[in-house]
Short mmCIF file of C-alpha atoms in Angstrom, two decimals:
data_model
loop_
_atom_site.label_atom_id
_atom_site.label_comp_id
_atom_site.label_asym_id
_atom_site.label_seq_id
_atom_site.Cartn_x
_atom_site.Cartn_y
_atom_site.Cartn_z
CA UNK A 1225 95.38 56.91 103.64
CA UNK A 1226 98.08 59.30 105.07
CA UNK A 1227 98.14 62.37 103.08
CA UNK A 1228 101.69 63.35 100.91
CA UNK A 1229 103.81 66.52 102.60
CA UNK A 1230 102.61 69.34 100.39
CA UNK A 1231 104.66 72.79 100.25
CA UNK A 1232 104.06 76.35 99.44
CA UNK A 1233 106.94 78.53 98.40
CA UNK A 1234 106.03 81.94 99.95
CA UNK A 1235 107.52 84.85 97.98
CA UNK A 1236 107.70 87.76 100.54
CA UNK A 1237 108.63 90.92 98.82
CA UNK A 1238 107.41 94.23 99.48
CA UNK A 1239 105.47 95.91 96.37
CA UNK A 1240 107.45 97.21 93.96
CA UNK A 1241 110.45 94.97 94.46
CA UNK A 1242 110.00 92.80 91.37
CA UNK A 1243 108.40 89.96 92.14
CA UNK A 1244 106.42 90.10 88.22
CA UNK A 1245 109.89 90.81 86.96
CA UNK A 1246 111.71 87.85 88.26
CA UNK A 1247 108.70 85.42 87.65
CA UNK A 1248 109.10 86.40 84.16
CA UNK A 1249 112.69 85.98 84.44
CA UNK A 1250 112.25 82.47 85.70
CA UNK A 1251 109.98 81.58 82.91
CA UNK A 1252 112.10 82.06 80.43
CA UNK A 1253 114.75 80.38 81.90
CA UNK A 1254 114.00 77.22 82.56
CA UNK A 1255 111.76 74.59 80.99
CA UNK A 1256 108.95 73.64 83.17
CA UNK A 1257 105.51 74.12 82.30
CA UNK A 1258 104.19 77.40 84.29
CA UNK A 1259 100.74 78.04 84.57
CA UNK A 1260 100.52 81.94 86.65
CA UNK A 1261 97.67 83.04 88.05
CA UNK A 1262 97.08 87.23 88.55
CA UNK A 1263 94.72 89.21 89.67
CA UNK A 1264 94.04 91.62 86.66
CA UNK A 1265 94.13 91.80 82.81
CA UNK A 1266 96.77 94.24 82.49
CA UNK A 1267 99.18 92.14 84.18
CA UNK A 1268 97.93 89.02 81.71
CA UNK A 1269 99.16 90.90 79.24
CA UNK A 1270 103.06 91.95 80.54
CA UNK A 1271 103.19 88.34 81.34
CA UNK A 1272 101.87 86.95 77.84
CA UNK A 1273 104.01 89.89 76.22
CA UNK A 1274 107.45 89.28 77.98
CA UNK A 1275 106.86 85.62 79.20
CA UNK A 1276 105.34 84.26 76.53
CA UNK A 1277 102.42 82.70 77.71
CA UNK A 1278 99.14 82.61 76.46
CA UNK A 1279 95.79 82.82 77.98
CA UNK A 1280 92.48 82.02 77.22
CA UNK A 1281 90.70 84.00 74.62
CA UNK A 1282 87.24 84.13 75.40
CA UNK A 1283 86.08 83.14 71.87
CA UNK A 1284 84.22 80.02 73.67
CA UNK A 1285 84.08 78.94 77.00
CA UNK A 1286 87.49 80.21 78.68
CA UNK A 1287 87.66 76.92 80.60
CA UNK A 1288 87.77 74.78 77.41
CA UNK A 1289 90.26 76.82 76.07
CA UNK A 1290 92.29 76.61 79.53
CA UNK A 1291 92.01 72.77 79.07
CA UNK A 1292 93.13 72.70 75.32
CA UNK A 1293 96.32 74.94 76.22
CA UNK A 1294 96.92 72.69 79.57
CA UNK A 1295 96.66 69.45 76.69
CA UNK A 1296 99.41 71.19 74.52
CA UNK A 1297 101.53 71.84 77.79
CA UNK A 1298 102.13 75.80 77.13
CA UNK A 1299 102.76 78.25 79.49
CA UNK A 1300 99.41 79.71 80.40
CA UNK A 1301 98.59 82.79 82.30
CA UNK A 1302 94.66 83.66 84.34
CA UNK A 1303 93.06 85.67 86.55
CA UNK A 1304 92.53 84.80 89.54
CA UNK A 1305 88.28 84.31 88.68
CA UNK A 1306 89.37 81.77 86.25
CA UNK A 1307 91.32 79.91 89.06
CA UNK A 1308 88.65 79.76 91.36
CA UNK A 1309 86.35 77.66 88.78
CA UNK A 1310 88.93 75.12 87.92
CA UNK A 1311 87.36 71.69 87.23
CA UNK A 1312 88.92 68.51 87.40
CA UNK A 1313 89.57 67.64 84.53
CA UNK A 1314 91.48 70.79 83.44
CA UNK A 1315 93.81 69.83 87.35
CA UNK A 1316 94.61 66.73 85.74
CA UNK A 1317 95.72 68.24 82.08
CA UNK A 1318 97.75 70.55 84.62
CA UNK A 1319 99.53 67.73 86.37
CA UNK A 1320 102.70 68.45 86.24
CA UNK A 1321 103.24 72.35 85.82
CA UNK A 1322 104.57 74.80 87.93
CA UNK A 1323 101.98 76.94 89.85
CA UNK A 1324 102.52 80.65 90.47
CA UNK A 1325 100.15 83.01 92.19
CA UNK A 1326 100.68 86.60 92.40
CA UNK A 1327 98.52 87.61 95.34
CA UNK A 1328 96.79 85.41 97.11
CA UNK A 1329 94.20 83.71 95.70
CA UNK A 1330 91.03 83.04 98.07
CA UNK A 1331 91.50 79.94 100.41
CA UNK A 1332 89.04 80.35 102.78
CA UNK A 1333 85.53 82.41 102.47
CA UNK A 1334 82.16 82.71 103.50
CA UNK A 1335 80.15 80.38 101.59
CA UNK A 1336 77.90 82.93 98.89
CA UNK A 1337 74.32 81.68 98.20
CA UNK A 1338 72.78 81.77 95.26
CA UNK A 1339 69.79 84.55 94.97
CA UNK A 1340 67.35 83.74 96.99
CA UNK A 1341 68.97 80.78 98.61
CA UNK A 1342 70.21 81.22 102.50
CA UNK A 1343 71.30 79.12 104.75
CA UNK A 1344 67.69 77.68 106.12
CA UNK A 1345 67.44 76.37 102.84
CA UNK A 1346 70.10 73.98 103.33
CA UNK A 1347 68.38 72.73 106.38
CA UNK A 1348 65.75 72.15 104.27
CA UNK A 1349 68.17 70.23 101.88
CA UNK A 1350 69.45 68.27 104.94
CA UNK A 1351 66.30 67.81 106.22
CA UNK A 1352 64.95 66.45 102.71
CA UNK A 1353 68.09 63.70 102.77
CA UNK A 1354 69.79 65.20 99.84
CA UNK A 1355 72.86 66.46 101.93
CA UNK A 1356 74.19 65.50 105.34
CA UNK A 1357 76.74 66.87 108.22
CA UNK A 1358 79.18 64.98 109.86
CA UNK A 1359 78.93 65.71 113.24
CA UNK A 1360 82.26 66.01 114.45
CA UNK A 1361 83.90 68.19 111.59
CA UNK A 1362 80.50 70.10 110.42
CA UNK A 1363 81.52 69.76 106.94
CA UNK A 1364 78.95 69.24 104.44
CA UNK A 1365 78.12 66.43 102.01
CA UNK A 1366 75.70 65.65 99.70
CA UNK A 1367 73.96 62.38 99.19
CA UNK A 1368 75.20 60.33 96.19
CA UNK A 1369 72.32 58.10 95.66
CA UNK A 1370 69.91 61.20 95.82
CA UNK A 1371 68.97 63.58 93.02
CA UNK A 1372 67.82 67.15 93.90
CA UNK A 1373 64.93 68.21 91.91
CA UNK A 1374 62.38 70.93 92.75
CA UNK A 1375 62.85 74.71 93.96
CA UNK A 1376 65.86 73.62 95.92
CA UNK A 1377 67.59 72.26 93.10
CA UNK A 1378 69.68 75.45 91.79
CA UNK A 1379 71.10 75.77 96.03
CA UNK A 1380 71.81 71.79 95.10
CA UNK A 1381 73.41 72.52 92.24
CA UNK A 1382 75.75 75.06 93.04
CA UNK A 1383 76.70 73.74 96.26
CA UNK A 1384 77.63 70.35 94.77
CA UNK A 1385 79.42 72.29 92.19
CA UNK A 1386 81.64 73.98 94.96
CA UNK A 1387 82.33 70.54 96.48
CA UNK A 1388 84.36 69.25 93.87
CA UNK A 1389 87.23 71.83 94.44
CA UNK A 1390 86.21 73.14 98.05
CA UNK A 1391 85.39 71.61 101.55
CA UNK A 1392 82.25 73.21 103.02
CA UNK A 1393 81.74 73.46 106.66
CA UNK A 1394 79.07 74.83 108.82
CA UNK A 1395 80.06 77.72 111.55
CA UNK A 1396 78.14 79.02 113.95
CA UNK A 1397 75.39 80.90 112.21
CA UNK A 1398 77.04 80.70 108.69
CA UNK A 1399 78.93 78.25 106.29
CA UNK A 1400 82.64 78.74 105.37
CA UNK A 1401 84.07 77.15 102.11
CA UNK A 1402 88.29 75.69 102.12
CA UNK A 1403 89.66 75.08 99.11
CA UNK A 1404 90.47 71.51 99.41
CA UNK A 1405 94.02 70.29 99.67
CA UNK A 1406 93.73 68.06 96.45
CA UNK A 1407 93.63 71.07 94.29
CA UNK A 1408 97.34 71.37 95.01
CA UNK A 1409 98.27 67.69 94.47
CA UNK A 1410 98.56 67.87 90.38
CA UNK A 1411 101.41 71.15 90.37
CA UNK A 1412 104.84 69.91 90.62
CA UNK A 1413 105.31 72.94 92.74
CA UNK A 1414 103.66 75.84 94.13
CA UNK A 1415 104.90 79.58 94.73
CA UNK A 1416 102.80 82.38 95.87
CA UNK A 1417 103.70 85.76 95.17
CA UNK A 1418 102.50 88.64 98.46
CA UNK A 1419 103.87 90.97 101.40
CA UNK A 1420 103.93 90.42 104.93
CA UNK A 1421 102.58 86.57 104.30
CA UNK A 1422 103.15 85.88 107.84
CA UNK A 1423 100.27 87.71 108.89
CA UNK A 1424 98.09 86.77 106.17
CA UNK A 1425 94.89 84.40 105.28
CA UNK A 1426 96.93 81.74 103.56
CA UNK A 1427 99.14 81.52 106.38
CA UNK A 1428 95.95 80.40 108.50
CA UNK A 1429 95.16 78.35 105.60
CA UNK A 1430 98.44 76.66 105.79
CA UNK A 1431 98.51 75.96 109.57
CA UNK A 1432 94.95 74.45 109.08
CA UNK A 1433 95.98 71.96 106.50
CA UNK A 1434 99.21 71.05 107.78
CA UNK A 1435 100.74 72.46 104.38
CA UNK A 1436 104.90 73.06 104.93
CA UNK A 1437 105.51 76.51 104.01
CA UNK A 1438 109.30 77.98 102.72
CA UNK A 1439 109.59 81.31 102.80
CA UNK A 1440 111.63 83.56 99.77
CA UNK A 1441 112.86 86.69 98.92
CA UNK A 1442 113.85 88.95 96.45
CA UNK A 1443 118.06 89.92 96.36
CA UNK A 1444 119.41 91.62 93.69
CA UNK A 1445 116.47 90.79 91.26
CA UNK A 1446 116.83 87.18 92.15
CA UNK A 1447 114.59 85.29 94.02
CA UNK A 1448 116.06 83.68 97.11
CA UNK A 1449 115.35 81.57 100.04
CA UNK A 1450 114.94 82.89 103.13
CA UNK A 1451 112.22 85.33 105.27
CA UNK A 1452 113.35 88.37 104.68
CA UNK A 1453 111.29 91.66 106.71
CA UNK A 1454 111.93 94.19 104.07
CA UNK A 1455 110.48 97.24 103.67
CA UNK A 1456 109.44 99.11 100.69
CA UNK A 1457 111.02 101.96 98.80
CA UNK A 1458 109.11 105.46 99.15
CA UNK A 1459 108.32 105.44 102.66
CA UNK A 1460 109.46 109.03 102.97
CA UNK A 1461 106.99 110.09 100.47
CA UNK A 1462 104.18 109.25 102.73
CA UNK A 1463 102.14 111.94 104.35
CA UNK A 1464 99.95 110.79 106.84
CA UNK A 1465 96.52 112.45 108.83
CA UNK A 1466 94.11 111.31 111.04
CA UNK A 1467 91.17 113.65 112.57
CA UNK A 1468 92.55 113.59 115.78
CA UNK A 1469 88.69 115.30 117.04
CA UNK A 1470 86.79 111.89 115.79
CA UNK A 1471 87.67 108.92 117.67
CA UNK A 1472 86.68 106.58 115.71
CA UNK A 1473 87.58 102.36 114.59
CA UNK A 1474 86.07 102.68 110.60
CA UNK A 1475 85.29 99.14 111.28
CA UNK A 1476 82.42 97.33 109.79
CA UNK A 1477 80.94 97.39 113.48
CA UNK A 1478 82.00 100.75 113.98
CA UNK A 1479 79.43 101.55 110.94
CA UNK A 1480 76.69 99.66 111.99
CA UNK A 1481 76.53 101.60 115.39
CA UNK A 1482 78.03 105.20 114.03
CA UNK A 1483 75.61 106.02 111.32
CA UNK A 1484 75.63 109.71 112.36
CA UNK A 1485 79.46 109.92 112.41
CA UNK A 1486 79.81 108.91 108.99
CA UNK A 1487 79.53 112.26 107.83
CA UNK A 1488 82.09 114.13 110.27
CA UNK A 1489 84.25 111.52 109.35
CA UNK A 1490 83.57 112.67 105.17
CA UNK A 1491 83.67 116.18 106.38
CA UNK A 1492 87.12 115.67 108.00
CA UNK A 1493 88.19 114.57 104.88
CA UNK A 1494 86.96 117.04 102.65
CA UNK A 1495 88.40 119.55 104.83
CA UNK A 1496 92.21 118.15 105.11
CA UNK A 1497 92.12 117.38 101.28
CA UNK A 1498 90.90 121.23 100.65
CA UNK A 1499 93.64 122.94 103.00
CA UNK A 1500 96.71 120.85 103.28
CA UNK A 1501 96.69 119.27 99.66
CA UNK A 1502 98.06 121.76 97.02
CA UNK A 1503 95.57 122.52 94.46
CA UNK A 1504 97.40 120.06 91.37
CA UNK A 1505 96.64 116.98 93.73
CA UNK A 1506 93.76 117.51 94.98
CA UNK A 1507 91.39 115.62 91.90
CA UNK A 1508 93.69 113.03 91.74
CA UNK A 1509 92.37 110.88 94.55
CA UNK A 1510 90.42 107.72 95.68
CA UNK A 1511 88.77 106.03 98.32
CA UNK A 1512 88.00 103.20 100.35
CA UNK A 1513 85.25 101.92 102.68
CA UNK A 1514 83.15 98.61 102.77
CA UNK A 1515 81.03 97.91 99.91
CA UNK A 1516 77.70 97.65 101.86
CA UNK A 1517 78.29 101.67 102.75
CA UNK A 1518 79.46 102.80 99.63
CA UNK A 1519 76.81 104.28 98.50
CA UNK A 1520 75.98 105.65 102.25
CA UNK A 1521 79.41 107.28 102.36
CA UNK A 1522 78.97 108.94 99.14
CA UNK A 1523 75.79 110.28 99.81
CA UNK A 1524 76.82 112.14 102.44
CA UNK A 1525 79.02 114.87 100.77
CA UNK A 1526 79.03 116.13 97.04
CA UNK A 1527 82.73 116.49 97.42
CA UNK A 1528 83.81 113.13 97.07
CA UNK A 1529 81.87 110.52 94.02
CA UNK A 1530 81.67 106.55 93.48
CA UNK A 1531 83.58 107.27 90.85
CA UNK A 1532 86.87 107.63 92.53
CA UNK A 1533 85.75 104.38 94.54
CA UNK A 1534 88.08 101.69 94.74
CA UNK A 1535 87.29 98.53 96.28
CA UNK A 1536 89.50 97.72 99.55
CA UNK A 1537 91.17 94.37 97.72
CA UNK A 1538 92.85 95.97 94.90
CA UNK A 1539 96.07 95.03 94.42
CA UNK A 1540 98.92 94.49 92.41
CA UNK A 1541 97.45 97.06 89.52
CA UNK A 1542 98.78 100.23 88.40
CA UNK A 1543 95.54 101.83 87.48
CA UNK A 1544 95.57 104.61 90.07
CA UNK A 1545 99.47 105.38 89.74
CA UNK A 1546 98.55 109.02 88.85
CA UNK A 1547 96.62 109.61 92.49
CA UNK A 1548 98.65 111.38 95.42
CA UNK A 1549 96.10 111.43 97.58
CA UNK A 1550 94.12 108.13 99.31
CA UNK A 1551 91.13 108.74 101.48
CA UNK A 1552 91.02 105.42 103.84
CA UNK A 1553 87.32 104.93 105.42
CA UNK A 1554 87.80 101.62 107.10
CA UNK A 1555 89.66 99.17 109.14
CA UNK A 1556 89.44 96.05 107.48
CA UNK A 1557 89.60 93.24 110.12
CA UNK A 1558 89.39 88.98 109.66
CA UNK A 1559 86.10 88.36 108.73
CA UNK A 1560 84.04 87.22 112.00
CA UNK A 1561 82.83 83.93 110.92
CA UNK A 1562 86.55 83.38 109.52
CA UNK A 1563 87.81 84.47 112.76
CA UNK A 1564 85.53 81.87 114.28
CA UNK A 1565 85.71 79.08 111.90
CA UNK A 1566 89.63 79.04 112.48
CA UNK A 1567 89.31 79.78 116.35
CA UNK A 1568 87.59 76.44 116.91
CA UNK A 1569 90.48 74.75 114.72
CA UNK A 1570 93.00 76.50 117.44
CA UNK A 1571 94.57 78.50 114.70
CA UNK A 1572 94.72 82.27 115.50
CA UNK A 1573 95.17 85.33 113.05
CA UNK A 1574 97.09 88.76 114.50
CA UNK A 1575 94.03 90.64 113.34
CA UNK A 1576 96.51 94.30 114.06
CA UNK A 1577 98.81 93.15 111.55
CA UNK A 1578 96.57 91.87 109.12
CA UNK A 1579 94.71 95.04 109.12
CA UNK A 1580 98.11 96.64 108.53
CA UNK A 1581 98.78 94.53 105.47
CA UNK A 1582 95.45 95.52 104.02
CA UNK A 1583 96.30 98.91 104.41
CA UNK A 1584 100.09 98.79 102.99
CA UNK A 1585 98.78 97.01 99.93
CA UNK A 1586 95.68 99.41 99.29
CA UNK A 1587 98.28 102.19 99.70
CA UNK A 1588 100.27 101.05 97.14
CA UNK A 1589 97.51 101.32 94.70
CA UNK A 1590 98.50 105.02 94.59
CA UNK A 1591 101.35 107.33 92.68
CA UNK A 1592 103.92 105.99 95.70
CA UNK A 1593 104.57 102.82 93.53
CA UNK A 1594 105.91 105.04 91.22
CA UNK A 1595 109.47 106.61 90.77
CA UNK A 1596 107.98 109.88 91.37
CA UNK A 1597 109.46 111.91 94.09
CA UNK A 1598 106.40 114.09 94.82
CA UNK A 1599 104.45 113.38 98.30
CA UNK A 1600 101.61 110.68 98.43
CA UNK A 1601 98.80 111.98 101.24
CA UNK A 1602 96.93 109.58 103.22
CA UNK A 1603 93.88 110.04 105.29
CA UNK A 1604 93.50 107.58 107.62
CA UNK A 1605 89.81 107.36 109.55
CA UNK A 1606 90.89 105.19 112.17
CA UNK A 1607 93.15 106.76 114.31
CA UNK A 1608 94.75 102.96 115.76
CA UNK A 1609 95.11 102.16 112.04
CA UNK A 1610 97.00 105.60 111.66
CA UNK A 1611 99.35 105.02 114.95
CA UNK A 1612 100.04 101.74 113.72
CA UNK A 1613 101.24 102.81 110.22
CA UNK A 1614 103.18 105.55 112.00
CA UNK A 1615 105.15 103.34 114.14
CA UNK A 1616 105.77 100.41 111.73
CA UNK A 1617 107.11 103.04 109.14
CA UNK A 1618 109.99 104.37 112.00
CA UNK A 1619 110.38 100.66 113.60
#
């Protein structure tokens, strides 16, 4: 059966341009059915507040309540976890509304086991006839007329769980999970809410499911059509360092083989934040690396504590508005396997500008997405990562 044109409206603003403020704007001005989807709690709330939409409570299961709202067609607003777990029977309550996003939601991932469960365990499933590969797309089915019982039945379970709103194929050494097209199919449209979608994820995710894709704007608080490369406000406020002594990538490989630079790299940081950043600035501060060295990073200096962590995909939140200075430990490429999986489809991802996008957006975590006029400092381990802020910022 030949599959219907689907299309994502891209809303490309820069942060801080309004994109919250005109979806609100659009809400309450026309009469479709909206159900948004955001990343965090405090946003829930502005949109519930000056929308009016309502979200799921928690007093009982918050997909049950997401399904009785979807039956009495109001405009509903969740997080992006609630999203994910979607079943399909709340998709078909929801046929019919409009879809926002704000941020992109996860299209493609490494498939996550269940504890204890790896991926020789679903050899073992295949092997025991209760799931199968097709050979010429790797994707992953199970067997209908075959029920999983035993020590592999939780691995069953979840996986067949994932299958009813994600494809699962095998790469290479690992398994990647696509959200499947069909999820789309019930929205009467579809607008996703980011910055610099171009060089993004869902971009990839587009080209791989032949998915049209129409860009927009923002123009005068309106929302327009049209690819527009804006950047955003506050640029001058940004004061940028690299330790121009350590030559180093901060990527995850770059960790695994430089365990004994990790702390010249903290010292270099502990020293620019002590002499360059006046003394009102200096506590107000957080920091970045991967989440597997964390703890390693910390460890390594009594100057700097988990507490002013913040994980590397935080966006679109205010909660660090009062920080001037970010300490950047890592260049956060395409996942491998990602890079891999969509390599052998013949789809390719500019890995430079992603990692610039993941910067920009972890950036804007900080006190620059604020009218404040005071400088924002940025330490930036990688000195590519640095150059390539540098030069996009005068381009």
């Amino acid at each position: 059966m030949e599959k219907t044109q689907l299309t994502f409206y891209l809303l490309d603003a820069p942060m801080g341009a309004g994109k919250t403020t005109a979806i609100i704007k659009r809400v309450k001005t026309t009469s479709k059915k909206f159900l948004i989807v955001t990343p965090y709690l405090t946003e829930i709330e502005r949109l519930c507040t000056n929308a009016g939409c309502i979200t799921p409570a928690g007093k009982e299961s918050k997909q049950k309540e997401l399904l009785t709202l979807a039956k009495t067609q109001k405009n509903i607003c969740i997080t992006h976890s609630l999203f994910a777990q979607l079943t399909l029977e709340t998709l078909k309550a929801l046929e019919g509304y409009s879809l926002i996003i704000d941020e992109e939601v996860s299209t493609i991932e490494v498939l996550s086991y269940p504890e204890g469960f790896s991926k020789p365990d679903i050899g073992d499933l295949i092997d025991a006839g209760y799931m199968s590969i097709n050979k010429d797309t790797q994707r992953l089915y199970t067997t209908k007329d075959k029920k999983c019982v035993g020590v592999l039945s939780p691995l069953y379970d979840c996986l067949s769980s994932l299958m009813v709103t994600n494809d699962i194929y095998m790469s290479g050494e690992t398994y990647i999970c696509c959200k499947k097209r069909t999820v789309w199919d019930c929205f009467s449209d579809i607008t996703i809410c980011s910055y610099r979608l171009p060089y993004s994820l869902l971009s990839a995710y587009c080209s791989l499911n032949n998915i049209t894709t129409i860009y927009q704007h923002i123009e005068n608080g309106e929302i327009v059509e049209g690819y527009s490369d804006i950047k955003p406000t506050n640029l001058q406020r940004l004061v940028l360092y690299t330790p121009q002594k350590l030559n180093c990538s901060c990527s995850l490989h770059w960790y695994q083989t430089h365990t004994e630079d990790i702390k010249t790299l903290l010292s270099s940081f502990n020293k620019w934040r002590e002499r360059h950043i006046p003394a009102e600035y200096r506590k107000g501060y957080f920091w970045t690396t991967f989440k597997a060295y964390k703890e390693a990073v910390a460890k390594t200096t009594k100057k700097i504590t988990t507490k002013k962590f913040v994980s590397c995909t935080a966006k679109a939140t205010n909660a660090y508005s009062g920080c001037h200075v970010v300490g950047v430990f890592m260049q956060r490429f395409l996942n491998v396997p990602i890079k891999q999986f969509l390599s052998a489809q013949g789809i390719k991802v500019n890995e430079e500008e992603y990692a610039l996008s993941e910067l920009l957006q972890f950036v804007w975590r900080s006190n620059i997405r604020t009218e404040d006029t005071a400088p924002v400092y940025v330490f930036i381990g990688s000195k590519d990562l640095y150059a390539r802020l540098s030069a996009w910022i005068v381009s």
